[in-house]
Amino acid sequence: METFDAIVLGAGGAGLMAAAVAGQRGRRVVVVDHAPEPGRKIVISGGGRCNFTNTGTAPDRYLSANRHFAKSALGRYTPADFLEMVERHGIAWHEKTLGQLFCDGSARQIVAMLLDECAAGAVAIRLGAPVRDVAHADGRFTVVHGDATLTAPALVIATGGPSIPKLGATGFAYDLARQFGLKVVEPRPALVPLTLPPDDALFRSLSGVATEVVARAGKAAFREAALFTHRGLSGPAILQVSSYWRHREDIGIDFLPDRARGWLLEAKRARPRAGLRSVLGAMLPDRLAETLAERLAIDGELGNQRDATLRAAEQRLGDWQFVPNGSEGFAKAEVTVGGIATDGLSSRTMAARHLPGLYVVGEAMDVTGWLGGYNFQWAWASGWAAGQAL
């Protein structure tokens, strides 16, 4: 049996961050993972360049049953703090739209940086073997990892959620949470493409067409690109609203977010002999303009149409409603909404309130960020908070 001060389950972003911080504070830490290599989600993120944080990070850009939970950790470990580490390790980066920061080179640089930080704290890293058992007795946690038995007074659950199972993701964190008396908020796929029913099959002919829209689900709305796929809808705007969407609810899409109210009546006056297909074609991709005009079934010149008909068409173009029949599930979801309930955790330390020595960090818990680097920032911030407390 090997003895440590803390055992971290999960060699992803949050787990490596927690281990590095605790190790550099003089704690004897071991990180264990069933995967053969660390940081597998980091490596594939951002098209291989890792959207490692977002300068617009704020608590209101996270979903949680407790919307205030993320404030403390995010306030104490900011994007600027992580960027300082990135620059200290000589990693070149650039900013894309909406505050998203990416590596100029490879996402593997972020993994290498975290491993170097762990090495600076003499953190032991054990990979490529299953966790066979996790137990707690007499104030100590015992983990059987492969053929090794590890023990420590502290255990950090950093095994993420079930999104992207091909990388080895599972619901193991939720099993552990229940084992140790923590509640779990219903997990569901987030930042995921949505699928459309056969009634919307006409739109499948648009597979590959993208355009900037405002997409809405409930009270949440995002202005970014939407992409039609052979199964339904994707693109950044759709991925964003998917986190808020619930089964059987509609989503609304404004195909012309820059057009002021009454624009179609103005088009009628300015170009009375033009058809709707022609007018839409000046503002949207050709195939999309054609399909929308076909669905609206307004034939002939605009000058021959009743104002009420054009107002109704304009209203529909500004809030075209789809009712998805599902999503592409955890297989295609970037993250998970829901997870280990935060009401059993300290927002300052990520520690379980009822069981000393137990911590939860990262995606495993019920804190989910928007698309664009927010979930990585939560991994860094929550891992840092736990590392400071271990």
Short mmCIF file of N, CA, C and O in Angstrom, two decimals, residues 62-177:
data_model
loop_
_atom_site.label_atom_id
_atom_site.label_comp_id
_atom_site.label_asym_id
_atom_site.label_seq_id
_atom_site.Cartn_x
_atom_site.Cartn_y
_atom_site.Cartn_z
N TYR A 62 -22.38 30.48 -16.97
CA TYR A 62 -22.36 29.08 -16.53
C TYR A 62 -23.76 28.65 -16.11
O TYR A 62 -24.51 29.44 -15.52
N LEU A 63 -24.10 27.41 -16.41
CA LEU A 63 -25.37 26.83 -16.01
C LEU A 63 -25.14 25.97 -14.78
O LEU A 63 -24.20 25.17 -14.72
N SER A 64 -26.02 26.10 -13.80
CA SER A 64 -25.95 25.29 -12.60
C SER A 64 -27.26 25.46 -11.84
O SER A 64 -27.92 26.50 -11.95
N ALA A 65 -27.64 24.43 -11.10
CA ALA A 65 -28.83 24.57 -10.25
C ALA A 65 -28.60 25.67 -9.21
O ALA A 65 -29.55 26.30 -8.75
N ASN A 66 -27.33 25.91 -8.85
CA ASN A 66 -26.96 27.03 -7.98
C ASN A 66 -26.15 28.01 -8.81
O ASN A 66 -24.94 27.83 -8.98
N ARG A 67 -26.81 29.02 -9.35
CA ARG A 67 -26.14 29.92 -10.29
C ARG A 67 -25.05 30.77 -9.65
O ARG A 67 -24.25 31.40 -10.35
N HIS A 68 -24.99 30.78 -8.31
CA HIS A 68 -23.95 31.58 -7.64
C HIS A 68 -22.72 30.75 -7.30
O HIS A 68 -21.70 31.31 -6.88
N PHE A 69 -22.79 29.43 -7.47
CA PHE A 69 -21.73 28.57 -6.97
C PHE A 69 -20.36 28.90 -7.58
O PHE A 69 -19.34 28.87 -6.89
N ALA A 70 -20.33 29.20 -8.87
CA ALA A 70 -19.05 29.38 -9.56
C ALA A 70 -18.35 30.70 -9.23
O ALA A 70 -17.17 30.87 -9.57
N LYS A 71 -19.03 31.63 -8.58
CA LYS A 71 -18.48 32.98 -8.40
C LYS A 71 -17.15 32.98 -7.67
O LYS A 71 -16.19 33.64 -8.08
N SER A 72 -17.06 32.27 -6.57
CA SER A 72 -15.86 32.34 -5.73
C SER A 72 -14.62 31.85 -6.48
O SER A 72 -13.62 32.56 -6.56
N ALA A 73 -14.69 30.65 -7.03
CA ALA A 73 -13.51 30.10 -7.71
C ALA A 73 -13.13 30.91 -8.93
O ALA A 73 -11.94 31.19 -9.17
N LEU A 74 -14.13 31.32 -9.73
CA LEU A 74 -13.83 32.10 -10.93
C LEU A 74 -13.24 33.46 -10.57
O LEU A 74 -12.41 34.00 -11.30
N GLY A 75 -13.67 34.01 -9.45
CA GLY A 75 -13.15 35.31 -9.02
C GLY A 75 -11.74 35.24 -8.48
O GLY A 75 -10.98 36.21 -8.57
N ARG A 76 -11.36 34.09 -7.96
CA ARG A 76 -10.04 33.96 -7.35
C ARG A 76 -8.99 33.40 -8.30
O ARG A 76 -7.80 33.58 -8.07
N TYR A 77 -9.44 32.69 -9.36
CA TYR A 77 -8.49 32.24 -10.38
C TYR A 77 -9.08 32.61 -11.73
O TYR A 77 -10.02 31.98 -12.21
N THR A 78 -8.52 33.63 -12.34
CA THR A 78 -9.12 34.27 -13.51
C THR A 78 -8.43 33.83 -14.81
O THR A 78 -7.36 33.22 -14.78
N PRO A 79 -9.02 34.18 -15.96
CA PRO A 79 -8.33 33.92 -17.23
C PRO A 79 -6.93 34.53 -17.28
O PRO A 79 -6.01 33.92 -17.85
N ALA A 80 -6.76 35.70 -16.67
CA ALA A 80 -5.44 36.33 -16.65
C ALA A 80 -4.43 35.49 -15.88
O ALA A 80 -3.25 35.42 -16.24
N ASP A 81 -4.90 34.83 -14.83
CA ASP A 81 -4.00 33.97 -14.05
C ASP A 81 -3.54 32.78 -14.90
O ASP A 81 -2.35 32.42 -14.87
N PHE A 82 -4.47 32.17 -15.62
CA PHE A 82 -4.07 31.03 -16.45
C PHE A 82 -3.19 31.49 -17.60
O PHE A 82 -2.21 30.82 -17.96
N LEU A 83 -3.50 32.65 -18.18
CA LEU A 83 -2.70 33.18 -19.27
C LEU A 83 -1.27 33.45 -18.82
O LEU A 83 -0.31 33.24 -19.58
N GLU A 84 -1.12 33.89 -17.58
CA GLU A 84 0.23 34.11 -17.04
C GLU A 84 1.03 32.81 -17.06
O GLU A 84 2.22 32.78 -17.40
N MET A 85 0.37 31.69 -16.72
CA MET A 85 1.04 30.40 -16.74
C MET A 85 1.40 30.01 -18.18
O MET A 85 2.52 29.54 -18.45
N VAL A 86 0.47 30.22 -19.10
CA VAL A 86 0.70 29.90 -20.51
C VAL A 86 1.93 30.66 -21.03
O VAL A 86 2.81 30.09 -21.69
N GLU A 87 1.99 31.93 -20.73
CA GLU A 87 3.10 32.75 -21.21
C GLU A 87 4.41 32.39 -20.52
O GLU A 87 5.48 32.41 -21.14
N ARG A 88 4.33 32.03 -19.24
CA ARG A 88 5.53 31.61 -18.50
C ARG A 88 6.14 30.36 -19.11
O ARG A 88 7.36 30.16 -19.06
N HIS A 89 5.31 29.54 -19.71
CA HIS A 89 5.80 28.31 -20.35
C HIS A 89 6.12 28.54 -21.83
O HIS A 89 6.40 27.57 -22.55
N GLY A 90 6.06 29.79 -22.28
CA GLY A 90 6.46 30.11 -23.65
C GLY A 90 5.51 29.62 -24.72
O GLY A 90 5.94 29.39 -25.87
N ILE A 91 4.25 29.48 -24.38
CA ILE A 91 3.26 29.00 -25.36
C ILE A 91 2.66 30.20 -26.08
O ILE A 91 2.05 31.08 -25.45
N ALA A 92 2.82 30.23 -27.39
CA ALA A 92 2.25 31.33 -28.18
C ALA A 92 0.75 31.12 -28.31
O ALA A 92 0.26 30.00 -28.44
N TRP A 93 0.00 32.25 -28.30
CA TRP A 93 -1.45 32.15 -28.34
C TRP A 93 -2.02 33.30 -29.15
O TRP A 93 -1.33 34.26 -29.47
N HIS A 94 -3.30 33.16 -29.50
CA HIS A 94 -3.98 34.24 -30.20
C HIS A 94 -5.45 34.27 -29.76
O HIS A 94 -5.98 33.29 -29.25
N GLU A 95 -6.06 35.43 -29.96
CA GLU A 95 -7.48 35.61 -29.60
C GLU A 95 -8.32 35.57 -30.86
O GLU A 95 -8.03 36.24 -31.85
N LYS A 96 -9.36 34.73 -30.83
CA LYS A 96 -10.34 34.72 -31.90
C LYS A 96 -11.52 35.59 -31.48
O LYS A 96 -11.40 36.43 -30.59
N THR A 97 -12.66 35.38 -32.11
CA THR A 97 -13.83 36.20 -31.78
C THR A 97 -14.33 35.89 -30.38
O THR A 97 -14.08 34.83 -29.82
N LEU A 98 -15.04 36.85 -29.82
CA LEU A 98 -15.77 36.67 -28.57
C LEU A 98 -14.88 36.26 -27.40
O LEU A 98 -15.29 35.52 -26.51
N GLY A 99 -13.64 36.76 -27.38
CA GLY A 99 -12.75 36.55 -26.23
C GLY A 99 -12.12 35.19 -26.13
O GLY A 99 -11.51 34.84 -25.11
N GLN A 100 -12.20 34.37 -27.19
CA GLN A 100 -11.68 33.01 -27.14
C GLN A 100 -10.17 33.00 -27.38
O GLN A 100 -9.71 33.51 -28.40
N LEU A 101 -9.42 32.38 -26.46
CA LEU A 101 -7.97 32.30 -26.59
C LEU A 101 -7.55 30.88 -26.98
O LEU A 101 -8.00 29.91 -26.37
N PHE A 102 -6.70 30.79 -28.01
CA PHE A 102 -6.23 29.51 -28.54
C PHE A 102 -4.71 29.47 -28.57
O PHE A 102 -4.05 30.51 -28.69
N CYS A 103 -4.15 28.28 -28.54
CA CYS A 103 -2.72 28.09 -28.81
C CYS A 103 -2.45 28.37 -30.29
O CYS A 103 -3.25 27.98 -31.14
N ASP A 104 -1.33 29.00 -30.58
CA ASP A 104 -0.92 29.13 -31.98
C ASP A 104 -0.53 27.76 -32.53
O ASP A 104 -0.75 27.47 -33.71
N GLY A 105 0.06 26.95 -31.68
CA GLY A 105 0.56 25.65 -32.11
C GLY A 105 -0.43 24.54 -31.82
O GLY A 105 -1.47 24.42 -32.46
N SER A 106 -0.12 23.72 -30.82
CA SER A 106 -0.90 22.52 -30.55
C SER A 106 -1.47 22.52 -29.14
O SER A 106 -0.86 23.02 -28.19
N ALA A 107 -2.65 21.89 -29.01
CA ALA A 107 -3.26 21.70 -27.69
C ALA A 107 -2.36 20.87 -26.78
O ALA A 107 -2.45 20.97 -25.55
N ARG A 108 -1.50 20.06 -27.37
CA ARG A 108 -0.60 19.24 -26.57
C ARG A 108 0.35 20.11 -25.73
O ARG A 108 0.89 19.64 -24.72
N GLN A 109 0.54 21.36 -26.14
CA GLN A 109 1.37 22.26 -25.34
C GLN A 109 0.74 22.53 -23.98
O GLN A 109 1.45 22.70 -22.98
N ILE A 110 -0.59 22.60 -23.94
CA ILE A 110 -1.28 22.84 -22.67
C ILE A 110 -1.13 21.62 -21.77
O ILE A 110 -0.88 21.74 -20.56
N VAL A 111 -1.27 20.42 -22.35
CA VAL A 111 -1.08 19.19 -21.56
C VAL A 111 0.36 19.14 -21.03
O VAL A 111 0.58 18.84 -19.84
N ALA A 112 1.33 19.43 -21.89
CA ALA A 112 2.74 19.40 -21.47
C ALA A 112 2.98 20.41 -20.35
O ALA A 112 3.73 20.13 -19.39
N MET A 113 2.37 21.59 -20.45
CA MET A 113 2.50 22.61 -19.41
C MET A 113 1.98 22.10 -18.07
O MET A 113 2.63 22.25 -17.03
N LEU A 114 0.79 21.49 -18.08
CA LEU A 114 0.21 20.98 -16.85
C LEU A 114 1.07 19.86 -16.25
O LEU A 114 1.24 19.78 -15.03
N LEU A 115 1.61 19.01 -17.11
CA LEU A 115 2.48 17.94 -16.62
C LEU A 115 3.77 18.52 -16.04
O LEU A 115 4.28 18.02 -15.02
N ASP A 116 4.29 19.58 -16.66
CA ASP A 116 5.47 20.24 -16.10
C ASP A 116 5.16 20.86 -14.74
O ASP A 116 5.99 20.80 -13.82
N GLU A 117 3.98 21.44 -14.61
CA GLU A 117 3.57 22.01 -13.33
C GLU A 117 3.44 20.91 -12.27
O GLU A 117 3.78 21.10 -11.11
N CYS A 118 2.91 19.76 -12.69
CA CYS A 118 2.81 18.62 -11.76
C CYS A 118 4.21 18.15 -11.36
O CYS A 118 4.47 17.85 -10.18
N ALA A 119 5.10 18.08 -12.33
CA ALA A 119 6.46 17.64 -12.04
C ALA A 119 7.14 18.58 -11.05
O ALA A 119 7.90 18.14 -10.17
N ALA A 120 6.85 19.87 -11.16
CA ALA A 120 7.42 20.85 -10.24
C ALA A 120 6.95 20.61 -8.81
O ALA A 120 7.61 21.03 -7.85
N GLY A 121 5.80 19.95 -8.67
CA GLY A 121 5.29 19.61 -7.34
C GLY A 121 5.50 18.15 -6.99
O GLY A 121 4.90 17.66 -6.03
N ALA A 122 6.37 17.47 -7.75
CA ALA A 122 6.67 16.05 -7.51
C ALA A 122 5.42 15.18 -7.46
O ALA A 122 5.32 14.23 -6.68
N VAL A 123 4.45 15.50 -8.32
CA VAL A 123 3.21 14.73 -8.38
C VAL A 123 3.47 13.42 -9.11
O VAL A 123 4.07 13.40 -10.20
N ALA A 124 3.00 12.32 -8.56
CA ALA A 124 3.09 11.02 -9.22
C ALA A 124 1.89 10.85 -10.14
O ALA A 124 0.76 11.20 -9.76
N ILE A 125 2.11 10.35 -11.34
CA ILE A 125 1.02 10.17 -12.30
C ILE A 125 1.00 8.71 -12.75
O ILE A 125 1.99 8.19 -13.26
N ARG A 126 -0.15 8.06 -12.53
CA ARG A 126 -0.32 6.65 -12.86
C ARG A 126 -1.45 6.51 -13.88
O ARG A 126 -2.60 6.84 -13.56
N LEU A 127 -1.14 6.02 -15.05
CA LEU A 127 -2.11 5.96 -16.14
C LEU A 127 -2.28 4.53 -16.66
O LEU A 127 -1.47 3.65 -16.37
N GLY A 128 -3.36 4.34 -17.43
CA GLY A 128 -3.51 3.13 -18.21
C GLY A 128 -3.92 1.89 -17.47
O GLY A 128 -3.70 0.77 -17.95
N ALA A 129 -4.55 2.04 -16.31
CA ALA A 129 -5.06 0.89 -15.57
C ALA A 129 -6.41 1.26 -14.97
O ALA A 129 -6.64 2.42 -14.61
N PRO A 130 -7.32 0.32 -14.86
CA PRO A 130 -8.65 0.63 -14.33
C PRO A 130 -8.62 0.89 -12.83
O PRO A 130 -7.78 0.35 -12.11
N VAL A 131 -9.55 1.74 -12.38
CA VAL A 131 -9.77 1.92 -10.94
C VAL A 131 -10.73 0.80 -10.52
O VAL A 131 -11.90 0.79 -10.90
N ARG A 132 -10.23 -0.13 -9.73
CA ARG A 132 -11.00 -1.32 -9.38
C ARG A 132 -11.89 -1.10 -8.16
O ARG A 132 -12.95 -1.71 -8.02
N ASP A 133 -11.47 -0.20 -7.28
CA ASP A 133 -12.26 0.02 -6.07
C ASP A 133 -11.87 1.34 -5.44
O ASP A 133 -10.71 1.75 -5.50
N VAL A 134 -12.87 2.01 -4.86
CA VAL A 134 -12.64 3.23 -4.09
C VAL A 134 -13.42 3.08 -2.79
O VAL A 134 -14.63 2.79 -2.81
N ALA A 135 -12.76 3.26 -1.66
CA ALA A 135 -13.42 3.07 -0.37
C ALA A 135 -12.97 4.14 0.61
O ALA A 135 -11.95 4.82 0.40
N HIS A 136 -13.74 4.29 1.70
CA HIS A 136 -13.41 5.25 2.74
C HIS A 136 -13.68 4.62 4.09
O HIS A 136 -14.74 4.05 4.33
N ALA A 137 -12.69 4.72 4.97
CA ALA A 137 -12.85 4.21 6.33
C ALA A 137 -11.80 4.85 7.23
O ALA A 137 -10.67 5.10 6.80
N ASP A 138 -12.21 5.14 8.45
CA ASP A 138 -11.28 5.68 9.45
C ASP A 138 -10.55 6.93 8.96
O ASP A 138 -9.35 7.11 9.21
N GLY A 139 -11.27 7.78 8.24
CA GLY A 139 -10.70 9.05 7.81
C GLY A 139 -9.74 8.96 6.64
O GLY A 139 -9.05 9.94 6.34
N ARG A 140 -9.72 7.80 5.96
CA ARG A 140 -8.81 7.66 4.82
C ARG A 140 -9.54 7.05 3.64
O ARG A 140 -10.45 6.23 3.79
N PHE A 141 -9.11 7.46 2.45
CA PHE A 141 -9.63 6.89 1.21
C PHE A 141 -8.62 5.87 0.69
O PHE A 141 -7.41 6.09 0.76
N THR A 142 -9.15 4.79 0.15
CA THR A 142 -8.30 3.77 -0.45
C THR A 142 -8.74 3.55 -1.89
O THR A 142 -9.93 3.38 -2.16
N VAL A 143 -7.79 3.59 -2.81
CA VAL A 143 -8.07 3.40 -4.23
C VAL A 143 -7.23 2.24 -4.74
O VAL A 143 -6.01 2.23 -4.56
N VAL A 144 -7.89 1.27 -5.36
CA VAL A 144 -7.18 0.18 -6.01
C VAL A 144 -7.13 0.51 -7.50
O VAL A 144 -8.16 0.55 -8.18
N HIS A 145 -5.92 0.78 -7.99
CA HIS A 145 -5.72 1.21 -9.38
C HIS A 145 -4.80 0.19 -10.04
O HIS A 145 -3.61 0.13 -9.75
N GLY A 146 -5.38 -0.60 -10.94
CA GLY A 146 -4.60 -1.70 -11.50
C GLY A 146 -4.21 -2.65 -10.39
O GLY A 146 -5.05 -3.13 -9.62
N ASP A 147 -2.91 -2.90 -10.26
CA ASP A 147 -2.41 -3.79 -9.21
C ASP A 147 -1.95 -3.04 -7.97
O ASP A 147 -1.47 -3.66 -7.01
N ALA A 148 -2.08 -1.70 -7.98
CA ALA A 148 -1.60 -0.89 -6.86
C ALA A 148 -2.74 -0.50 -5.93
O ALA A 148 -3.87 -0.30 -6.36
N THR A 149 -2.41 -0.40 -4.65
CA THR A 149 -3.37 0.09 -3.66
C THR A 149 -2.81 1.38 -3.07
O THR A 149 -1.69 1.41 -2.55
N LEU A 150 -3.59 2.44 -3.19
CA LEU A 150 -3.18 3.77 -2.76
C LEU A 150 -4.07 4.24 -1.63
O LEU A 150 -5.28 3.96 -1.63
N THR A 151 -3.52 4.98 -0.69
CA THR A 151 -4.34 5.50 0.41
C THR A 151 -3.94 6.93 0.72
O THR A 151 -2.77 7.32 0.57
N ALA A 152 -4.95 7.74 1.12
CA ALA A 152 -4.72 9.16 1.44
C ALA A 152 -5.91 9.67 2.24
O ALA A 152 -7.03 9.15 2.11
N PRO A 153 -5.71 10.73 3.00
CA PRO A 153 -6.83 11.34 3.72
C PRO A 153 -7.71 12.22 2.83
O PRO A 153 -8.77 12.68 3.26
N ALA A 154 -7.28 12.46 1.58
CA ALA A 154 -8.04 13.31 0.67
C ALA A 154 -8.19 12.63 -0.68
O ALA A 154 -7.26 11.99 -1.18
N LEU A 155 -9.38 12.79 -1.26
CA LEU A 155 -9.68 12.23 -2.58
C LEU A 155 -10.34 13.32 -3.42
O LEU A 155 -11.30 13.95 -2.98
N VAL A 156 -9.84 13.52 -4.64
CA VAL A 156 -10.41 14.51 -5.56
C VAL A 156 -11.07 13.78 -6.72
O VAL A 156 -10.40 13.04 -7.45
N ILE A 157 -12.38 13.98 -6.89
CA ILE A 157 -13.09 13.40 -8.03
C ILE A 157 -12.97 14.37 -9.20
O ILE A 157 -13.52 15.46 -9.18
N ALA A 158 -12.21 13.97 -10.21
CA ALA A 158 -11.95 14.83 -11.37
C ALA A 158 -12.11 14.02 -12.66
O ALA A 158 -11.38 14.25 -13.63
N THR A 159 -13.06 13.09 -12.66
CA THR A 159 -13.20 12.18 -13.80
C THR A 159 -14.19 12.67 -14.84
O THR A 159 -14.51 11.93 -15.78
N GLY A 160 -14.65 13.91 -14.72
CA GLY A 160 -15.49 14.51 -15.76
C GLY A 160 -16.87 13.90 -15.85
O GLY A 160 -17.34 13.21 -14.94
N GLY A 161 -17.53 14.17 -16.99
CA GLY A 161 -18.85 13.64 -17.26
C GLY A 161 -18.80 12.63 -18.38
O GLY A 161 -17.72 12.27 -18.88
N PRO A 162 -19.96 12.15 -18.83
CA PRO A 162 -19.99 11.09 -19.85
C PRO A 162 -19.86 11.56 -21.29
O PRO A 162 -19.98 10.76 -22.21
N SER A 163 -19.64 12.86 -21.52
CA SER A 163 -19.54 13.34 -22.90
C SER A 163 -18.27 12.82 -23.57
O SER A 163 -17.22 12.70 -22.95
N ILE A 164 -18.39 12.48 -24.85
CA ILE A 164 -17.33 11.93 -25.70
C ILE A 164 -16.80 10.59 -25.14
O ILE A 164 -15.62 10.48 -24.77
N PRO A 165 -17.67 9.58 -25.10
CA PRO A 165 -17.25 8.28 -24.54
C PRO A 165 -16.12 7.61 -25.32
O PRO A 165 -15.40 6.79 -24.75
N LYS A 166 -15.92 7.97 -26.59
CA LYS A 166 -14.83 7.34 -27.35
C LYS A 166 -13.48 7.69 -26.76
O LYS A 166 -12.48 7.01 -27.04
N LEU A 167 -13.42 8.75 -25.94
CA LEU A 167 -12.17 9.10 -25.26
C LEU A 167 -12.08 8.43 -23.90
O LEU A 167 -11.14 8.70 -23.15
N GLY A 168 -13.06 7.60 -23.59
CA GLY A 168 -13.05 6.91 -22.30
C GLY A 168 -13.91 7.56 -21.24
O GLY A 168 -13.90 7.13 -20.08
N ALA A 169 -14.68 8.59 -21.61
CA ALA A 169 -15.54 9.27 -20.64
C ALA A 169 -16.67 8.36 -20.18
O ALA A 169 -17.27 7.63 -20.98
N THR A 170 -16.97 8.41 -18.89
CA THR A 170 -18.05 7.60 -18.31
C THR A 170 -18.76 8.40 -17.23
O THR A 170 -18.38 9.53 -16.93
N GLY A 171 -19.77 7.79 -16.63
CA GLY A 171 -20.46 8.41 -15.50
C GLY A 171 -19.88 7.97 -14.16
O GLY A 171 -20.57 8.04 -13.13
N PHE A 172 -18.61 7.56 -14.15
CA PHE A 172 -17.96 7.05 -12.94
C PHE A 172 -18.05 8.06 -11.79
O PHE A 172 -18.25 7.68 -10.62
N ALA A 173 -17.90 9.34 -12.10
CA ALA A 173 -17.95 10.37 -11.04
C ALA A 173 -19.28 10.34 -10.31
O ALA A 173 -19.33 10.54 -9.08
N TYR A 174 -20.36 10.09 -11.03
CA TYR A 174 -21.68 10.08 -10.41
C TYR A 174 -21.84 8.86 -9.50
O TYR A 174 -22.47 8.94 -8.44
N ASP A 175 -21.27 7.73 -9.91
CA ASP A 175 -21.31 6.53 -9.06
C ASP A 175 -20.57 6.80 -7.75
O ASP A 175 -21.05 6.43 -6.66
N LEU A 176 -19.41 7.44 -7.85
CA LEU A 176 -18.65 7.77 -6.65
C LEU A 176 -19.42 8.75 -5.77
O LEU A 176 -19.45 8.61 -4.53
N ALA A 177 -20.02 9.75 -6.39
CA ALA A 177 -20.78 10.75 -5.63
C ALA A 177 -21.87 10.08 -4.81
O ALA A 177 -22.02 10.34 -3.60
#
